[in-house]
XYZ file of C-alpha atoms in Angstrom:
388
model
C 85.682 8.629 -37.251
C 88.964 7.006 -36.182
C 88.979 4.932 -39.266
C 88.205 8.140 -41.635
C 91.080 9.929 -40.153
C 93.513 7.301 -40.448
C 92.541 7.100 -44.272
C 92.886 10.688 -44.629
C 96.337 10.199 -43.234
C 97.389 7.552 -45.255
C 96.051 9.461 -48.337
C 98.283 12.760 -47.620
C 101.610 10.753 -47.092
C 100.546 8.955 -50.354
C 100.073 12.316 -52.039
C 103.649 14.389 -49.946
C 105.190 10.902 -51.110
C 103.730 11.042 -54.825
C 104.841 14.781 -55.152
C 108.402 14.295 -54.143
C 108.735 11.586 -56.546
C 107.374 14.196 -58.969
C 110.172 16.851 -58.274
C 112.912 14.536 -58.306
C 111.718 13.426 -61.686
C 111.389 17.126 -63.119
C 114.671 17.313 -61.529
C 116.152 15.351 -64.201
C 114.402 15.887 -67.024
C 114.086 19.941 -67.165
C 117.597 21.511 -67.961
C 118.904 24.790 -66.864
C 118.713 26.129 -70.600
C 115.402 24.885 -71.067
C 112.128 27.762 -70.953
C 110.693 25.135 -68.270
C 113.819 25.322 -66.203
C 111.571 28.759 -63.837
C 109.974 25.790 -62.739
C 112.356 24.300 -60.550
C 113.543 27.984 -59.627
C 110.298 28.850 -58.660
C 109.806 25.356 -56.524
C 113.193 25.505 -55.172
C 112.252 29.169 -53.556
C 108.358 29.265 -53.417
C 108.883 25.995 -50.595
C 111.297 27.957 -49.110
C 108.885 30.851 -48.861
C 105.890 28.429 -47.706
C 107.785 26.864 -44.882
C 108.746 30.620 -43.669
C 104.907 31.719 -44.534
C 103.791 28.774 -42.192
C 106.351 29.358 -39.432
C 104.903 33.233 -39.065
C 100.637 32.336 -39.537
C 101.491 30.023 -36.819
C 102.838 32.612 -34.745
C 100.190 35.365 -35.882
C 97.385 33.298 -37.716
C 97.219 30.355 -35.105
C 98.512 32.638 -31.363
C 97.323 36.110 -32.294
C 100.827 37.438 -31.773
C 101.456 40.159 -34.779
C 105.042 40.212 -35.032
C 107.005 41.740 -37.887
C 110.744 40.470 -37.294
C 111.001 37.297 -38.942
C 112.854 38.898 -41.978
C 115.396 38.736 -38.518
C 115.180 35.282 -37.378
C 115.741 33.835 -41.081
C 118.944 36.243 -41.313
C 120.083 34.800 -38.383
C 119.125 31.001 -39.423
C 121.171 31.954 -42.925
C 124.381 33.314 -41.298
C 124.690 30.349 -38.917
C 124.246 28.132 -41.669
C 126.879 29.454 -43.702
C 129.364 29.999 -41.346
C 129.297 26.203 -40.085
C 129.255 24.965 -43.690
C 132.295 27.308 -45.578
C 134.886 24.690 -46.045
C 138.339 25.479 -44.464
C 140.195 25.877 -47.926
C 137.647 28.738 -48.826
C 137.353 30.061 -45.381
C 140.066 32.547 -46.225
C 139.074 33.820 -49.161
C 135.386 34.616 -47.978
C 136.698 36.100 -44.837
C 139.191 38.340 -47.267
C 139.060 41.909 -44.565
C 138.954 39.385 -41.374
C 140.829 36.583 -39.656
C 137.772 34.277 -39.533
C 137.212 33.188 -35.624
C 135.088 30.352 -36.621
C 137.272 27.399 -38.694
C 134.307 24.579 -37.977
C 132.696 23.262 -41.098
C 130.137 20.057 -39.791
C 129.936 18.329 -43.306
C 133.701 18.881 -44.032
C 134.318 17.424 -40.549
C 131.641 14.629 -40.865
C 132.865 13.689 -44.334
C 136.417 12.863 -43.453
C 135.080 10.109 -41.091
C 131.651 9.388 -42.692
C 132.553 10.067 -46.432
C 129.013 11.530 -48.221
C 127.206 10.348 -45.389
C 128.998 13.150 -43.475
C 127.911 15.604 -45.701
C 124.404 15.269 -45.631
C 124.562 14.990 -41.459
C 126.625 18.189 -41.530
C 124.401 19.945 -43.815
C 121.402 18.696 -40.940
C 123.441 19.711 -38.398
C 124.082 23.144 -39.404
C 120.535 23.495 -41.409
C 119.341 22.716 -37.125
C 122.049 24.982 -35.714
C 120.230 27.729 -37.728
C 117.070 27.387 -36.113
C 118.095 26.722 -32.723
C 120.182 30.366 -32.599
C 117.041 31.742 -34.106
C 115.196 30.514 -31.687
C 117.778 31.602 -28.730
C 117.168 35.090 -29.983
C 113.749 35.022 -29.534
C 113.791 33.869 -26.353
C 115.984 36.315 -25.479
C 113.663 38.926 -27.358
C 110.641 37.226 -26.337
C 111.566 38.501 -22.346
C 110.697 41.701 -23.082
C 108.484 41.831 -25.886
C 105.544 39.615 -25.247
C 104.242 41.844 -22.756
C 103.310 43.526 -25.361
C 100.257 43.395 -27.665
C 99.000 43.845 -31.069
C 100.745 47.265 -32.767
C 103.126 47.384 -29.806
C 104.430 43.838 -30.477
C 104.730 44.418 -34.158
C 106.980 47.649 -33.827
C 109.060 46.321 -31.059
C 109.940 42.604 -33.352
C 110.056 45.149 -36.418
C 112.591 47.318 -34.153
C 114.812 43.779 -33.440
C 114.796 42.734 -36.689
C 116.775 45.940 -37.914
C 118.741 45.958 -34.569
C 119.332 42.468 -35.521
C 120.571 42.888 -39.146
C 122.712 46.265 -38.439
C 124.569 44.372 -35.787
C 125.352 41.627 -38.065
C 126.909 44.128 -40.770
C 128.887 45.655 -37.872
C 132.441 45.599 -38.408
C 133.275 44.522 -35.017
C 131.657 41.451 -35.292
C 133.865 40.894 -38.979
C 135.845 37.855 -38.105
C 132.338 35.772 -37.327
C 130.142 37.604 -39.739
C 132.651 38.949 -42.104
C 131.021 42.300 -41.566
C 128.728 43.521 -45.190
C 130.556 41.115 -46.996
C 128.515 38.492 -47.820
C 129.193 34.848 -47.267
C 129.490 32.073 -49.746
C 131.470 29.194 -50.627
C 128.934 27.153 -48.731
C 127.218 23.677 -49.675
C 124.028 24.692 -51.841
C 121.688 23.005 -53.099
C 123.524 22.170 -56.562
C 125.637 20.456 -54.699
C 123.452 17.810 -54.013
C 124.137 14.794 -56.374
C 123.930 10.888 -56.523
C 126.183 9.172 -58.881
C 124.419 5.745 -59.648
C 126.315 3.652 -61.799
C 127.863 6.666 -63.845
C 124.770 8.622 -63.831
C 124.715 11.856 -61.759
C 120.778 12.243 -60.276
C 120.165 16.094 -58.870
C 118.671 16.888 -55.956
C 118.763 20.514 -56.036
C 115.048 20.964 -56.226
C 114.599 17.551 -54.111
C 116.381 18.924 -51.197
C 114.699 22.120 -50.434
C 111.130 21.109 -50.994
C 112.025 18.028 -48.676
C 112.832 20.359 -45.875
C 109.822 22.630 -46.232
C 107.832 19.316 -46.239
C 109.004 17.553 -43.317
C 109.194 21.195 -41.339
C 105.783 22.325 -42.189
C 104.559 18.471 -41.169
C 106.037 19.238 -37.819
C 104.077 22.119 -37.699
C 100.643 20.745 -38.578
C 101.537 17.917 -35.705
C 102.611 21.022 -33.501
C 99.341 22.674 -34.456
C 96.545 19.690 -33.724
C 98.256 18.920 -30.557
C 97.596 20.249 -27.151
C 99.829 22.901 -27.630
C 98.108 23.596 -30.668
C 94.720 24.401 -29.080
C 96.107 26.187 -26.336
C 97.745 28.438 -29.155
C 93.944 29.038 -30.721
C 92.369 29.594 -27.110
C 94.828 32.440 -26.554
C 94.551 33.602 -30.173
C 90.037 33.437 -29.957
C 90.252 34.623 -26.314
C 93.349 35.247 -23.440
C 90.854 35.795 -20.710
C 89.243 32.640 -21.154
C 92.408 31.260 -22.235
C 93.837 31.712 -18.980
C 90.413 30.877 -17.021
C 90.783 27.657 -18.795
C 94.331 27.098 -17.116
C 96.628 27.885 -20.125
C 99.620 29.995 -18.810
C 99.778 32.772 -20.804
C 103.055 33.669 -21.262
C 104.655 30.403 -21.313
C 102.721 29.254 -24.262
C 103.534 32.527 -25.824
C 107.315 32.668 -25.524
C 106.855 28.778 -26.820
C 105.164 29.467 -29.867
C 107.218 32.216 -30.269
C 110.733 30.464 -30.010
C 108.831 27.485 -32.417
C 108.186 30.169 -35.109
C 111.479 31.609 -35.026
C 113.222 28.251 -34.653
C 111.235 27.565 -38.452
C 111.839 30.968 -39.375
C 115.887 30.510 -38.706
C 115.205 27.321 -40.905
C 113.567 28.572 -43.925
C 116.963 31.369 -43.427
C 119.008 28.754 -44.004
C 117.135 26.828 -46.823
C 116.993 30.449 -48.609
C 121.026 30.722 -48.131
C 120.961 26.652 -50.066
C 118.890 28.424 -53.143
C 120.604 31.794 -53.641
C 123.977 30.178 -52.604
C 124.621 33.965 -50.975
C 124.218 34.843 -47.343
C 124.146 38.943 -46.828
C 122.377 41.102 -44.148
C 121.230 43.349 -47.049
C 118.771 40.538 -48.257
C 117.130 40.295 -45.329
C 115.535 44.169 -45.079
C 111.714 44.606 -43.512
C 110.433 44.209 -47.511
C 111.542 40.282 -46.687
C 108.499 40.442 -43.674
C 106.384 42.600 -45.427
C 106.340 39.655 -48.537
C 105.695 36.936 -46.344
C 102.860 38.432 -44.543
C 101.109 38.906 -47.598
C 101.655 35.536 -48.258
C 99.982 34.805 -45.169
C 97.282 36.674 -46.012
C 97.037 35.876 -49.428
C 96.438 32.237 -48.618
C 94.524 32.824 -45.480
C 95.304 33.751 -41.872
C 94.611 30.461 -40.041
C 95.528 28.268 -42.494
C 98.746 26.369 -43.285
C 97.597 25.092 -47.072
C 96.704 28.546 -47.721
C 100.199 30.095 -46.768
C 101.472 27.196 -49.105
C 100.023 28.200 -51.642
C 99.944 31.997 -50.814
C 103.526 31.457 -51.138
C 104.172 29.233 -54.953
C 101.718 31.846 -56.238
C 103.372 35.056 -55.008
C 107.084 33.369 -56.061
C 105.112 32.149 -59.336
C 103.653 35.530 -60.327
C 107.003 37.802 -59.319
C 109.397 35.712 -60.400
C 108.010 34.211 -63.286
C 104.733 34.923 -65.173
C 104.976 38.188 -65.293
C 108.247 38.322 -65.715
C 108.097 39.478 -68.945
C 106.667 42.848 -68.183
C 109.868 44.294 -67.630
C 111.439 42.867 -71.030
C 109.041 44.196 -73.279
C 107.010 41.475 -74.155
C 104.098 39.311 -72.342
C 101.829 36.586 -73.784
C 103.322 37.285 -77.185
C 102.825 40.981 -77.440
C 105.744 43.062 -77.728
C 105.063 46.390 -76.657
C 108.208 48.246 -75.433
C 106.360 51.176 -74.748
C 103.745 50.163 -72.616
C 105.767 47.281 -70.660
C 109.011 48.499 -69.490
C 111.430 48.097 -66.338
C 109.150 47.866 -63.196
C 106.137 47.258 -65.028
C 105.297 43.625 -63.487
C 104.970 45.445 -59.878
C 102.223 47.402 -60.857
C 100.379 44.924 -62.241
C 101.042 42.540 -59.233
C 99.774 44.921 -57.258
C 96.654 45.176 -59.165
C 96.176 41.268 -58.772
C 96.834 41.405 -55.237
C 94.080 44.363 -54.633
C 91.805 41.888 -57.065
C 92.569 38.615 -54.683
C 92.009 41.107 -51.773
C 88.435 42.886 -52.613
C 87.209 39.433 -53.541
C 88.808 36.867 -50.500
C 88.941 39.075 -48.089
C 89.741 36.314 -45.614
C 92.516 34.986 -48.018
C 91.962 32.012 -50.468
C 91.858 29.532 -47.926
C 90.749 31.778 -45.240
C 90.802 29.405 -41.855
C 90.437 26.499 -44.042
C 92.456 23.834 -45.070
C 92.690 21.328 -47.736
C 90.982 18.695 -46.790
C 88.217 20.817 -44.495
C 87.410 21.756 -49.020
C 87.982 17.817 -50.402
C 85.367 16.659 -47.156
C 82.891 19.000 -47.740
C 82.580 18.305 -51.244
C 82.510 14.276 -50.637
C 79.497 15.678 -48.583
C 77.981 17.699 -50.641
C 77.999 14.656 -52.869
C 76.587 12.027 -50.652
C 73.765 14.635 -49.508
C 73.020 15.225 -53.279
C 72.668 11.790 -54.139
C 70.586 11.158 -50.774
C 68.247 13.892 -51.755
C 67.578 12.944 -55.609
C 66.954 9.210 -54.563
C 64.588 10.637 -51.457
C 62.679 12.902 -54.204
């Protein structure tokens, strides 16, 4: 059993390892003015969108804890990116109404002693900033709050989120936050280039799909650890949970920090992709999206929120696309598909995905729970003709 697992293993770093080399090849050879070029758009933000989609099922999918304020946490995790990453010579022109009270940019610091080394710490440095604030929050949100349950819970996060994002649009707060100005100027993802003998190799795409990877691999550790279990045991069952010897409310304010420390993360690897970081972004829509991501791809399951994610990004931001423009699958028909058109019909395919998985697509499955059973299926299928 050992052995099996450590196969497995090997197998899905092959696989993570065989996929990355993918993107940063697609990286090079798909061009911003070429039709494939929604690809690496829709990679770029659909891994965002996973890692945020995992960071809230394990919150409510894997603890039981419905909370509806991570549109919140990831505003937080965006603004605390960009602040500590606006280089000083643009500091002044972001901050245009204020006299910015925060002048420290970690990769401009880190570069002038570690050259583009520095860079890439200070973008680490500021990408973990963001999810240890978000996570400070929560804590301090979590005091109150978990006492809570079920629809309670979910108002009261839903209540901090908005608290969260009016008080970062107030003008008081201007000179940190630069009020409902948004904040740019930042290092984004296009900014991530190797020059290799003359040639320049992106890393736009590279760079966020790497962070959703190695976060949402923390999380699967985090998941089939102790913690992990004690997480499912209060999710299944808090009496016995707590008859069992799990403490309650210590493993809830922990998974609840942990999700909101991701959360704050997948904030600041949004703020890389849309190179903008503004309150308005970040409304209670945001939370609304990436539950149904969750629940597209299953409740329970991290592959499932994975790809609950890439196919909600895919479908809205791509492949039907065209329904607003007048034309899809080679049919023009101005008349019938006009301006808003593609939400209707996504809504349609989401009541279709609904009535027919109504656990999700993965439900509490993963992966390789679907690749086992069918190497089962197999042997038992081959064991049964040679028996007969």
């Amino acid at each position: 059993m050992i052995e099996k697992q450590k196969k497995f293993t090997l197998a899905s770093l092959v696989l993570v390892a065989a996929m990355l080399v993918l993107v940063i090849v697609l990286d090079q050879v798909i061009k911003p003015t070429d039709s494939m070029s929604m690809l690496l758009k829709v990679l770029q933000k659909g891994s965002i969108y996973a890692l945020a989609a995992v960071s809230m099922n394990l919150l409510n999918g894997f603890t039981g804890l419905f909370s509806l304020g991570h549109a919140g946490f990831m505003l937080i995790g965006a603004y605390t990116y960009a602040i500590f990453t606006i280089p000083s010579d643009a500091r002044d022109v972001v901050y245009q109404y204020y006299d910015a009270a925060v002048r420290l940019s970690f990769p401009e610091a880190l570069s002038s002693v570690l050259g583009p080394f520095g860079t890439l710490l200070g973008v680490t440095l500021a990408i973990i900033a963001a999810g240890l604030v978000a996570a400070l929050v929560a804590y301090l949100i979590g005091l109150p709050v978990l006492r809570l349950k079920s629809d309670y819970l979910a108002i009261a996060t839903l209540g901090f989120a908005e608290v969260i994002r009016a008080v970062f649009q107030w003008g008081k707060l201007g000179p940190v936050t630069n009020g409902s100005n948004p904040l740019k100027s930042f290092v984004r993802i296009n900014s991530f280039q190797i020059h290799l003998g003359g040639v320049s190799v992106s890393l736009s795409t590279f760079v966020p799909v790497l962070l959703s990877t190695v976060c949402i691999g923390l999380i699967v550790l985090l998941v089939n650890s102790t913690y992990g279990r004690s997480f499912k045991a209060i999710r299944d069952d808090e009496v016995a949970a707590e008859a069992m010897g799990v403490n309650l409310a210590r493993h809830k304010m922990l998974s609840f920090c942990i999700s909101s420390f991701f959360a704050g993360v997948s904030g600041a690897g949004l703020a890389m992709v849309l190179g903008i970081s503004q309150a308005s972004n970040f409304k209670s829509a945001m939370t609304y999206e990436i539950l149904l991501m969750v629940v597209l791809g299953g409740i329970g399951s991290i592959s499932g929120s994975c790809i609950g994610a890439m196919l909600f990004i895919a479908a809205s931001e791509w492949w039907l696309r065209g329904l607003d423009s007048g034309s899809f699958l080679g049919i023009n028909a101005p008349g019938v598909f006009r301006n808003g058109f593609r939400l209707v019909v996504f809504s349609v395919i989401i009541m279709i995905v609904v009535l027919f998985f109504r656990r999700g697509i993965m439900g509490d499955r993963e992966l390789p729970d679907l690749l086992s059973r069918r190497r089962r299926r197999r042997k038992t299928g081959k064991g049964g003709g040679s028996n007969g």
